[in-house]
């Protein structure tokens, strides 16, 4: 025989069981370190990309800072010295990163105020709008999915058609239709502004309906697959009603793919807020970003990019925790 015989096991010596990866405090700590490292890398990449955009943006920074004021060689020299524009670009980049580490986002070219102060005064309306839109989209998606999952073909067809329309139509067009019907025609809601809850209804619907369309499709598909699993058959055999089966068991299984989409609709909310706030005449970061891009106020644009990246990193971390809370099998 040419094959090599396996060595016999030593009697009385038991091999320790292999420890699953990620289990225990060491695995949890390593996962947290990796997540933090990834988040810092994303933030660094966003800061670097925004700084490169500042360098390659058309126009001269000194011209932007001078604006419509007096333009003399002395004034230009003073601006260059004040803003450190006479230093090498790599030195300016490192100084920019150092300021970011200390929470200094720079100063607005147009407003001549700290960028952090500018964002702080406008972030509350945007947070209010995005939270209301997210709540609207998730609530509509869950209600539609629970009402149509496992139902007749007609009900599912109507729901699918409505979801397809909500996904296909851009939020600004949905906003225009909502304004035309509920503000100009019926007069139920104000046309613009951010005074009181009524002014929040139409913008939240304009941003939330596309989210409801996508999440509704995913949730309904997940529910229907879950209701065909062996655990559902066992639960029915034990006398559990269909409604209780969906609420207690099937919905949890359907939430995993839906939660994965949270990162997608976070980007949808952040991007859609720019146009929605302008359409409905609302204050917020969207209008600030649009005015900053139009006026080439790059410190403000860079700060908005960094804030968006920070939101993505935070959401991805929370999703990691949500997976473990929804499905205990992932904890191992």
Coordinates of C-alpha atoms in Angstrom, one line a residue, residues 32-280:
X32 CA -16.0 46.3 18.0
X33 CA -12.4 47.3 17.1
X34 CA -12.9 46.2 13.5
X35 CA -16.1 48.2 13.3
X36 CA -14.5 51.3 14.8
X37 CA -11.5 50.9 12.5
X38 CA -13.8 50.7 9.4
X39 CA -15.8 53.7 10.5
X40 CA -12.6 55.8 11.0
X41 CA -11.4 54.7 7.5
X42 CA -14.7 55.8 6.0
X43 CA -14.6 59.1 7.7
X44 CA -11.0 59.7 6.7
X45 CA -11.8 58.8 3.1
X46 CA -14.8 61.2 3.1
X47 CA -12.6 64.0 4.6
X48 CA -9.9 63.4 2.0
X49 CA -12.3 63.3 -0.9
X50 CA -14.0 66.5 0.2
X51 CA -10.6 68.2 0.5
X52 CA -9.6 67.0 -3.0
X53 CA -12.9 68.4 -4.2
X54 CA -11.9 71.7 -2.6
X55 CA -8.6 71.7 -4.5
X56 CA -10.0 70.9 -7.9
X57 CA -13.2 73.0 -7.7
X58 CA -13.4 75.7 -10.4
X59 CA -12.6 79.3 -9.4
X60 CA -10.0 80.9 -7.1
X61 CA -10.6 80.6 -3.3
X62 CA -9.3 84.2 -2.9
X63 CA -11.9 85.5 -5.4
X64 CA -14.7 83.7 -3.5
X65 CA -13.5 85.2 -0.2
X66 CA -13.3 88.7 -1.7
X67 CA -16.7 88.4 -3.1
X68 CA -18.3 91.8 -4.0
X69 CA -16.1 93.7 -1.6
X70 CA -13.1 95.9 -2.2
X71 CA -10.4 94.1 -4.2
X72 CA -6.9 95.3 -3.8
X73 CA -3.5 93.5 -3.6
X74 CA -3.3 94.3 0.1
X75 CA -6.7 92.8 0.8
X76 CA -5.8 89.7 -1.2
X77 CA -2.4 89.3 0.6
X78 CA -4.2 89.6 4.0
X79 CA -6.8 87.0 3.0
X80 CA -4.1 84.6 1.8
X81 CA -2.2 85.0 5.1
X82 CA -5.3 84.7 7.3
X83 CA -6.5 81.5 5.6
X84 CA -3.1 80.0 5.3
X85 CA -3.4 79.7 1.5
X86 CA 0.3 80.4 1.0
X87 CA 1.3 77.1 2.6
X88 CA 2.0 73.9 0.6
X89 CA -1.2 71.9 -0.1
X90 CA 0.0 68.9 1.9
X91 CA 0.6 71.2 4.9
X92 CA -2.9 72.6 4.5
X93 CA -4.3 69.1 4.2
X94 CA -2.7 67.9 7.4
X95 CA -3.8 71.1 9.2
X96 CA -7.3 70.4 8.0
X97 CA -7.2 66.8 9.4
X98 CA -5.8 68.2 12.7
X99 CA -8.6 70.7 13.0
X100 CA -11.2 67.9 12.3
X101 CA -9.7 65.8 15.1
X102 CA -10.3 68.7 17.4
X103 CA -13.9 69.3 16.2
X104 CA -13.1 72.4 14.1
X105 CA -15.0 72.3 10.8
X106 CA -13.5 75.5 9.6
X107 CA -15.2 78.8 8.7
X108 CA -17.8 79.5 6.0
X109 CA -16.6 81.6 3.0
X110 CA -19.9 83.3 2.5
X111 CA -21.3 83.7 6.0
X112 CA -17.9 84.3 7.8
X113 CA -19.1 82.1 10.6
X114 CA -17.9 78.8 12.0
X115 CA -19.2 75.9 9.9
X116 CA -20.2 74.0 13.1
X117 CA -22.3 76.9 14.1
X118 CA -24.0 77.1 10.7
X119 CA -24.8 73.4 10.8
X120 CA -26.0 73.4 14.4
X121 CA -28.6 76.0 13.6
X122 CA -30.0 74.0 10.7
X123 CA -29.7 70.4 11.7
X124 CA -32.8 70.2 13.8
X125 CA -35.3 70.7 10.9
X126 CA -33.5 68.1 8.8
X127 CA -33.5 65.6 11.6
X128 CA -37.2 66.2 12.2
X129 CA -38.0 65.7 8.5
X130 CA -35.9 62.6 8.1
X131 CA -37.2 60.9 11.2
X132 CA -40.8 61.7 10.2
X133 CA -40.2 60.4 6.7
X134 CA -38.5 57.2 8.0
X135 CA -41.4 56.6 10.4
X136 CA -43.9 57.2 7.7
X137 CA -42.2 54.8 5.2
X138 CA -41.6 52.0 7.7
X139 CA -45.2 52.2 9.1
X140 CA -46.8 52.2 5.7
X141 CA -44.5 49.3 4.6
X142 CA -45.4 47.1 7.7
X143 CA -49.1 47.8 7.4
X144 CA -49.2 47.0 3.7
X145 CA -47.1 43.9 4.0
X146 CA -49.2 42.5 6.9
X147 CA -52.4 43.3 5.1
X148 CA -51.4 41.6 1.8
X149 CA -49.0 38.8 2.6
X150 CA -50.5 35.5 1.8
X151 CA -53.7 37.1 0.5
X152 CA -55.4 36.8 -2.8
X153 CA -53.8 37.7 -6.1
X154 CA -56.0 40.8 -6.5
X155 CA -54.9 42.4 -3.2
X156 CA -51.3 41.6 -3.8
X157 CA -51.5 42.9 -7.4
X158 CA -52.9 46.3 -6.3
X159 CA -50.3 46.6 -3.5
X160 CA -47.5 45.7 -5.9
X161 CA -48.7 48.3 -8.4
X162 CA -48.9 51.0 -5.8
X163 CA -45.4 50.1 -4.5
X164 CA -44.0 50.2 -8.0
X165 CA -45.4 53.7 -8.6
X166 CA -44.1 54.9 -5.3
X167 CA -40.6 53.6 -6.1
X168 CA -40.5 54.8 -9.7
X169 CA -41.7 58.4 -9.1
X170 CA -39.0 60.8 -7.8
X171 CA -39.7 62.4 -4.4
X172 CA -39.7 65.9 -5.9
X173 CA -42.5 64.9 -8.3
X174 CA -44.4 63.3 -5.5
X175 CA -44.0 66.5 -3.5
X176 CA -45.4 68.6 -6.4
X177 CA -48.4 66.4 -6.7
X178 CA -49.0 66.5 -3.0
X179 CA -48.7 70.3 -3.0
X180 CA -51.1 70.6 -5.9
X181 CA -53.8 68.4 -4.3
X182 CA -53.6 69.0 -0.6
X183 CA -52.2 72.6 -0.4
X184 CA -53.3 74.5 -3.5
X185 CA -56.6 72.6 -4.2
X186 CA -57.9 71.5 -0.8
X187 CA -55.9 73.9 1.4
X188 CA -55.4 71.3 4.1
X189 CA -51.7 71.9 4.6
X190 CA -49.4 74.9 4.3
X191 CA -47.6 75.4 1.1
X192 CA -44.2 76.2 2.6
X193 CA -42.4 76.7 5.9
X194 CA -41.8 74.6 9.0
X195 CA -44.3 76.0 11.5
X196 CA -46.0 73.2 13.4
X197 CA -46.8 69.5 12.6
X198 CA -49.1 70.2 9.6
X199 CA -46.1 71.7 7.7
X200 CA -44.3 68.4 8.2
X201 CA -46.9 66.0 6.8
X202 CA -46.5 66.6 3.0
X203 CA -42.6 66.6 3.0
X204 CA -42.6 63.5 5.2
X205 CA -44.9 61.8 2.7
X206 CA -42.9 62.9 -0.3
X207 CA -39.7 61.3 1.2
X208 CA -41.4 58.3 2.9
X209 CA -43.5 56.9 0.0
X210 CA -40.5 55.6 -2.0
X211 CA -39.2 53.9 1.2
X212 CA -42.6 52.4 1.8
X213 CA -42.7 51.0 -1.7
X214 CA -39.3 49.2 -1.5
X215 CA -39.7 48.0 2.1
X216 CA -43.3 46.8 1.5
X217 CA -42.2 44.6 -1.3
X218 CA -39.3 43.1 0.7
X219 CA -41.4 42.6 3.8
X220 CA -44.2 40.9 2.0
X221 CA -41.8 38.6 0.2
X222 CA -40.1 37.7 3.5
X223 CA -43.4 37.1 5.2
X224 CA -44.6 34.8 2.5
X225 CA -41.4 32.8 2.5
X226 CA -41.5 32.6 6.3
X227 CA -45.1 31.3 6.3
X228 CA -43.9 28.4 4.2
X229 CA -41.2 27.3 6.6
X230 CA -41.5 24.1 8.8
X231 CA -41.8 26.2 12.0
X232 CA -45.0 27.8 10.5
X233 CA -46.5 24.4 9.8
X234 CA -45.7 23.3 13.3
X235 CA -47.2 26.4 14.8
X236 CA -50.4 26.0 12.8
X237 CA -50.6 22.3 14.0
X238 CA -50.5 23.6 17.6
X239 CA -53.5 25.8 17.0
X240 CA -51.8 29.1 16.6
X241 CA -53.9 31.5 14.5
X242 CA -52.5 33.0 11.3
X243 CA -52.5 36.5 12.7
X244 CA -50.5 35.4 15.8
X245 CA -48.2 33.3 13.6
X246 CA -47.3 36.4 11.5
X247 CA -47.0 38.7 14.5
X248 CA -44.9 36.4 16.8
X249 CA -42.7 34.5 14.3
X250 CA -42.9 35.3 10.6
X251 CA -42.4 39.0 11.0
X252 CA -39.1 38.5 12.8
X253 CA -37.8 36.3 10.0
X254 CA -38.9 38.9 7.4
X255 CA -37.2 41.8 9.2
X256 CA -33.6 40.7 8.4
X257 CA -33.7 41.7 4.7
X258 CA -35.8 44.7 5.5
X259 CA -33.3 46.0 8.1
X260 CA -30.5 45.6 5.5
X261 CA -32.3 48.2 3.4
X262 CA -32.0 50.7 6.3
X263 CA -28.6 51.8 4.9
X264 CA -30.2 52.4 1.5
X265 CA -33.1 54.5 2.7
X266 CA -30.7 56.5 4.9
X267 CA -29.0 57.7 1.7
X268 CA -32.4 58.2 0.1
X269 CA -33.5 60.5 3.0
X270 CA -30.2 62.5 3.1
X271 CA -30.2 63.0 -0.7
X272 CA -33.9 63.6 -1.0
X273 CA -33.9 66.1 1.9
X274 CA -31.9 68.6 -0.3
X275 CA -34.6 68.9 -2.9
X276 CA -37.5 68.4 -0.6
X277 CA -36.5 71.2 1.7
X278 CA -36.1 73.5 -1.2
X279 CA -39.5 72.4 -2.7
X280 CA -41.4 73.0 0.5

